[in-house]
Coordinates of C-alpha atoms in Angstrom, one line a residue:
X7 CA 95.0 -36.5 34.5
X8 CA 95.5 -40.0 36.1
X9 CA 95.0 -43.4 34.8
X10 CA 93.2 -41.7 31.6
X11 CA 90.8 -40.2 33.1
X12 CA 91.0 -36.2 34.2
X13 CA 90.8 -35.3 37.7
X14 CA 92.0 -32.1 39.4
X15 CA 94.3 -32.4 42.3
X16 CA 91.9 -31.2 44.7
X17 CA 89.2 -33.8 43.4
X18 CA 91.7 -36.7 43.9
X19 CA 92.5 -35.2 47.3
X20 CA 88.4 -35.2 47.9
X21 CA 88.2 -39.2 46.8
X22 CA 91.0 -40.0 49.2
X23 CA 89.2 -37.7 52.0
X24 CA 85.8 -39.2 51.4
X25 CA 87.7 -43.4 51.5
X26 CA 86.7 -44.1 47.8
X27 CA 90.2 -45.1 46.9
X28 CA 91.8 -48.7 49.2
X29 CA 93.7 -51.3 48.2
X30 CA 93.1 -54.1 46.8
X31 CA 93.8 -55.8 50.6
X32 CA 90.5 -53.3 51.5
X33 CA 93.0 -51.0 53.4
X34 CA 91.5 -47.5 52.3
X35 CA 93.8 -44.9 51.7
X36 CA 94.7 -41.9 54.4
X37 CA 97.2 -39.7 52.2
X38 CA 98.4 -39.7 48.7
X39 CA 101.7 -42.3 48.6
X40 CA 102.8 -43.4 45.2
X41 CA 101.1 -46.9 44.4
X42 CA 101.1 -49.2 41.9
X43 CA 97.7 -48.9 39.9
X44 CA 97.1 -52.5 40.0
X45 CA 97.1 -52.4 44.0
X46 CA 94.6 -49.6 43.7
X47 CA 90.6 -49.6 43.8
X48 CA 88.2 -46.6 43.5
X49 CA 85.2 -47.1 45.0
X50 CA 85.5 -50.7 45.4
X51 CA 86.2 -51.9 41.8
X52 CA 89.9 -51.6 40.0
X53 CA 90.8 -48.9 38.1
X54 CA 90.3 -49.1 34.5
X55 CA 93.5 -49.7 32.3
X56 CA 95.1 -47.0 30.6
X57 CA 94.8 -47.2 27.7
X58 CA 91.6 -48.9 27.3
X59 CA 89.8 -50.6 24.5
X60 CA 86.8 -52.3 25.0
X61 CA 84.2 -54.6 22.9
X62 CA 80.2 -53.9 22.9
X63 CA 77.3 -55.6 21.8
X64 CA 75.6 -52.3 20.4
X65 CA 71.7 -52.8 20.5
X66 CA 69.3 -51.4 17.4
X67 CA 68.0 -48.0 18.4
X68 CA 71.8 -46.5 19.9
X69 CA 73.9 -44.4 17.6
X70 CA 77.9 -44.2 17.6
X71 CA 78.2 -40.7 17.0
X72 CA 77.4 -37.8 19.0
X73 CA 76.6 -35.6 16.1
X74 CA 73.3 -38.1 15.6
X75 CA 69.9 -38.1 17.4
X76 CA 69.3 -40.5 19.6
X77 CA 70.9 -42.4 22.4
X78 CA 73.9 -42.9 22.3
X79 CA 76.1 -46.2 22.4
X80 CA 77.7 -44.5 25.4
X81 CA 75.0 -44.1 27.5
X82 CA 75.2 -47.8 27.8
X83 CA 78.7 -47.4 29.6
X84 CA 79.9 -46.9 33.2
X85 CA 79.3 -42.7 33.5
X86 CA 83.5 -42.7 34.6
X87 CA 84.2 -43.6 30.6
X88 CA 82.8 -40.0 29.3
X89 CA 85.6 -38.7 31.7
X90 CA 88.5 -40.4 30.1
X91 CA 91.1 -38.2 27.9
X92 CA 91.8 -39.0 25.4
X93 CA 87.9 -40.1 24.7
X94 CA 86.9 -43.4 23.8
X95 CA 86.4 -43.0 20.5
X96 CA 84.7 -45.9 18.0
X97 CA 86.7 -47.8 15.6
X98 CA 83.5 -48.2 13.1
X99 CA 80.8 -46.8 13.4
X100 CA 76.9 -48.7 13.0
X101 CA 74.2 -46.5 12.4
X102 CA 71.2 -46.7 14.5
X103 CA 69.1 -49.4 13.3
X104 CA 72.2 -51.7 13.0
X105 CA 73.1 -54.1 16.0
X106 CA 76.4 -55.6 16.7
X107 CA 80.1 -55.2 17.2
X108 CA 81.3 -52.3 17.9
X109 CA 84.7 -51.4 19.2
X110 CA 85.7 -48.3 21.3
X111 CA 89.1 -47.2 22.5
X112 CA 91.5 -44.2 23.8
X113 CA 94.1 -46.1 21.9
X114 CA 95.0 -43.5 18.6
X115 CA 97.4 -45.9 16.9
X116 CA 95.1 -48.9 17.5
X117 CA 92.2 -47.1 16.0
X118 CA 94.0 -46.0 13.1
X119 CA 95.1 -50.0 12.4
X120 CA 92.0 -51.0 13.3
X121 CA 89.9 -48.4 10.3
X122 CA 92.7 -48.3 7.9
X123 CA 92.0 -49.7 4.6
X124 CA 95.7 -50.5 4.3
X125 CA 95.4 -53.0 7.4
X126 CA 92.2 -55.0 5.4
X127 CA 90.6 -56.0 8.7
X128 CA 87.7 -57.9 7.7
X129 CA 84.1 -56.9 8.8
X130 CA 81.2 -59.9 9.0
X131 CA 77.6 -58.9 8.8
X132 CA 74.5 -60.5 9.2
X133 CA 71.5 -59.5 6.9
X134 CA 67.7 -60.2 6.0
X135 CA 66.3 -58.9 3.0
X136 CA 63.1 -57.7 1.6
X137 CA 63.7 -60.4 -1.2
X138 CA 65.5 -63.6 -1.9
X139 CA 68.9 -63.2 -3.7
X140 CA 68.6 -63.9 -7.5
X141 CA 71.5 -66.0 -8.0
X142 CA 74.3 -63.4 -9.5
X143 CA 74.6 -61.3 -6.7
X144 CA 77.9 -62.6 -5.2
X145 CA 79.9 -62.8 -8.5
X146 CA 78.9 -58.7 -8.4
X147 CA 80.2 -58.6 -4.9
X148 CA 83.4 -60.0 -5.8
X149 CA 84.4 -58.5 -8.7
X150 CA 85.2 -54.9 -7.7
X151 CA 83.0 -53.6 -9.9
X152 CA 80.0 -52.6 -8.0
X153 CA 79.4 -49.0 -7.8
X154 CA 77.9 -47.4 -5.1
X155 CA 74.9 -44.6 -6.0
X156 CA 77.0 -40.8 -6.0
X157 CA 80.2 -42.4 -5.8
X158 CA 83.0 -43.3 -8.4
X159 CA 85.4 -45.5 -7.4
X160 CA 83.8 -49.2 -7.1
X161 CA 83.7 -50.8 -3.3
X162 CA 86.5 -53.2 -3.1
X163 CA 86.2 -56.9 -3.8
X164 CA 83.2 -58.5 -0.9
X165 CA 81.8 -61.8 -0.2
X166 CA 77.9 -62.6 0.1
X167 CA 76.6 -65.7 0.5
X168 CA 72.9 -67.1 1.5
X169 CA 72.7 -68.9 4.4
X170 CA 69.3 -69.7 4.7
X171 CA 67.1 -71.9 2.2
X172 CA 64.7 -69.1 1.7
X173 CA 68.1 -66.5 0.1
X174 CA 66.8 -64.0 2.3
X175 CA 69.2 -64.6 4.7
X176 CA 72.9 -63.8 4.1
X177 CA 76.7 -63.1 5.5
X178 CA 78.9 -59.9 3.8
X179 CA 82.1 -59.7 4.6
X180 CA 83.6 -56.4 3.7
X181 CA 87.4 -55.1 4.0
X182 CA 86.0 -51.5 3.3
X183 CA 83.9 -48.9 6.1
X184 CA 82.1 -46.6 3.5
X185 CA 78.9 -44.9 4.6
X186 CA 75.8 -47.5 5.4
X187 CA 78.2 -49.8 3.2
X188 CA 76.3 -53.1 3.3
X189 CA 72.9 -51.6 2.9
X190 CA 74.3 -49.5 -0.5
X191 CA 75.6 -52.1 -1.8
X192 CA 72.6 -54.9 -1.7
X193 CA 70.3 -52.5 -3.0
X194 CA 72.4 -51.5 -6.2
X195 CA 71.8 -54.8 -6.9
X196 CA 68.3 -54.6 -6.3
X197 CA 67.6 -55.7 -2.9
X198 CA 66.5 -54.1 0.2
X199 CA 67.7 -54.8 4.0
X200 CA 65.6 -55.1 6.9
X201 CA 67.6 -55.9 9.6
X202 CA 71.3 -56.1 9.4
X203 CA 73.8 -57.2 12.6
X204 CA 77.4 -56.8 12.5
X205 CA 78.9 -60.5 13.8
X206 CA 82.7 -60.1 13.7
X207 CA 85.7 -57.9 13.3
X208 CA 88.6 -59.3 12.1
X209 CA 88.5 -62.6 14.7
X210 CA 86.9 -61.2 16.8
X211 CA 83.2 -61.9 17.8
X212 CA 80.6 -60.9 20.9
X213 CA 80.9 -64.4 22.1
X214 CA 78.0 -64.4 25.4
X215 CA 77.9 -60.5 25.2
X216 CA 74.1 -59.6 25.2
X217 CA 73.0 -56.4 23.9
X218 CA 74.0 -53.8 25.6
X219 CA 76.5 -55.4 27.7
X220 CA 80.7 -54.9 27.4
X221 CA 83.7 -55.8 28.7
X222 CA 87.1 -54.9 28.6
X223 CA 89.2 -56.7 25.8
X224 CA 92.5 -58.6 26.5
X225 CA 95.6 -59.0 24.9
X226 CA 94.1 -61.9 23.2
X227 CA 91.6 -60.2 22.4
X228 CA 93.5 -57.7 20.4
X229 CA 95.7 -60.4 18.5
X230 CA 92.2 -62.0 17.5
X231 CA 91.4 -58.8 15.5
X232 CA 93.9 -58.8 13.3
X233 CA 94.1 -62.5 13.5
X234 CA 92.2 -63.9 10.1
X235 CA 93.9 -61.1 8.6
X236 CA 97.4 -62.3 8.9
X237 CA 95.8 -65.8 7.9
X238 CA 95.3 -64.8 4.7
X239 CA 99.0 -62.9 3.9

């Protein structure tokens, strides 16, 4: 294994061989010396980092877990990713007909902080409903009352508010990751969703990321996460 990804030492002898790997100069490599990873390239592009944790717009239709029908969300990655060990793994899963932020990484101590409820990292979503809300709804939400359907401990205190003047538009924002959470929990109180879009984790948004698209995430990137978190301590 190299860089996170596994390779036997005849197939990193066969990328040498065949002039995948240079450096970043262009000079391709002739033998095996020991180099820096940031001078490397394979096939032209740097290596990936190690580990690596990346952000993706996740489109409707594409499923997060490989124990689902469907396509998966990482079909939508370079093919290199499926190699990696440890796998990239999703820190929060959407179902398929939910778009949005989704986070993947080989990072175990990052996922963990990431899903824990102990760390509170705050989830935004974006929802339509069938129906405008009747006017109670977020005083439900926030009490820490509401009980989900076959469950017995109440979801955690949420925020809902309308953000359209029809109330059939509205933000959740949800500290909690419990099974098709958002959709449970707007129709115990009567509504339905129709199409539902996760915006933000933590402070962290897709920014210009289309659907489908990714990108590697920073060190920035990962402070911004857990950033409206410490906010609020």
């Amino acid at each position: 294994m190299a860089l996170g990804y596994c390779a036997s030492r005849r197939e990193a002898e066969g990328w040498i061989a065949d002039g995948r790997l240079s450096l970043t100069d262009g000079t391709v490599l002739e033998d095996d010396p020991r180099i820096e990873p940031a001078r490397l390239k394979a096939d032209g592009e740097p290596l990936d980092p190690a580990p690596l944790t990346l952000i993706l717009h996740k489109p409707v239709g594409f499923v997060c877990s490989t124990e689902d029908p469907g396509r998966l969300v990482y079909d939508l990655l370079p093919a290199r990713f499926r190699r990696r060990d440890p796998v990239l793994s999703v820190a929060g899963r959407l179902d398929k007909d939910t778009s949005g932020l989704v986070l993947m990484t080989d990072d175990g101590q990052l996922l963990h902080k990431i899903i824990s409820p102990k760390r509170k990292v705050e989830k935004l979503y974006q929802a339509t409903l069938a129906r405008p809300l009747r006017g109670d709804e977020a005083a439900i939400f926030a009490s820490g009352t509401l009980t989900l359907q076959g469950e017995k401990t109440p979801c955690k205190p949420a925020g809902l508010r309308a953000v359209s003047d029809d109330g059939k538009q509205v933000e959740v924002r949800l500290t909690e990751g419990r099974y098709h959470q958002v959709r449970r929990m707007l129709a115990a109180v009567g509504n339905h969703v129709e199409t539902l879009h996760r915006a933000q984790i933590g402070g962290l948004d897709l920014g210009q990321l289309g659907p489908g698209d990714w990108r590697a995430l920073t060190e920035a990137d990962l402070k911004a996460i857990f950033a409206e978190q410490v906010s609020k301590e």
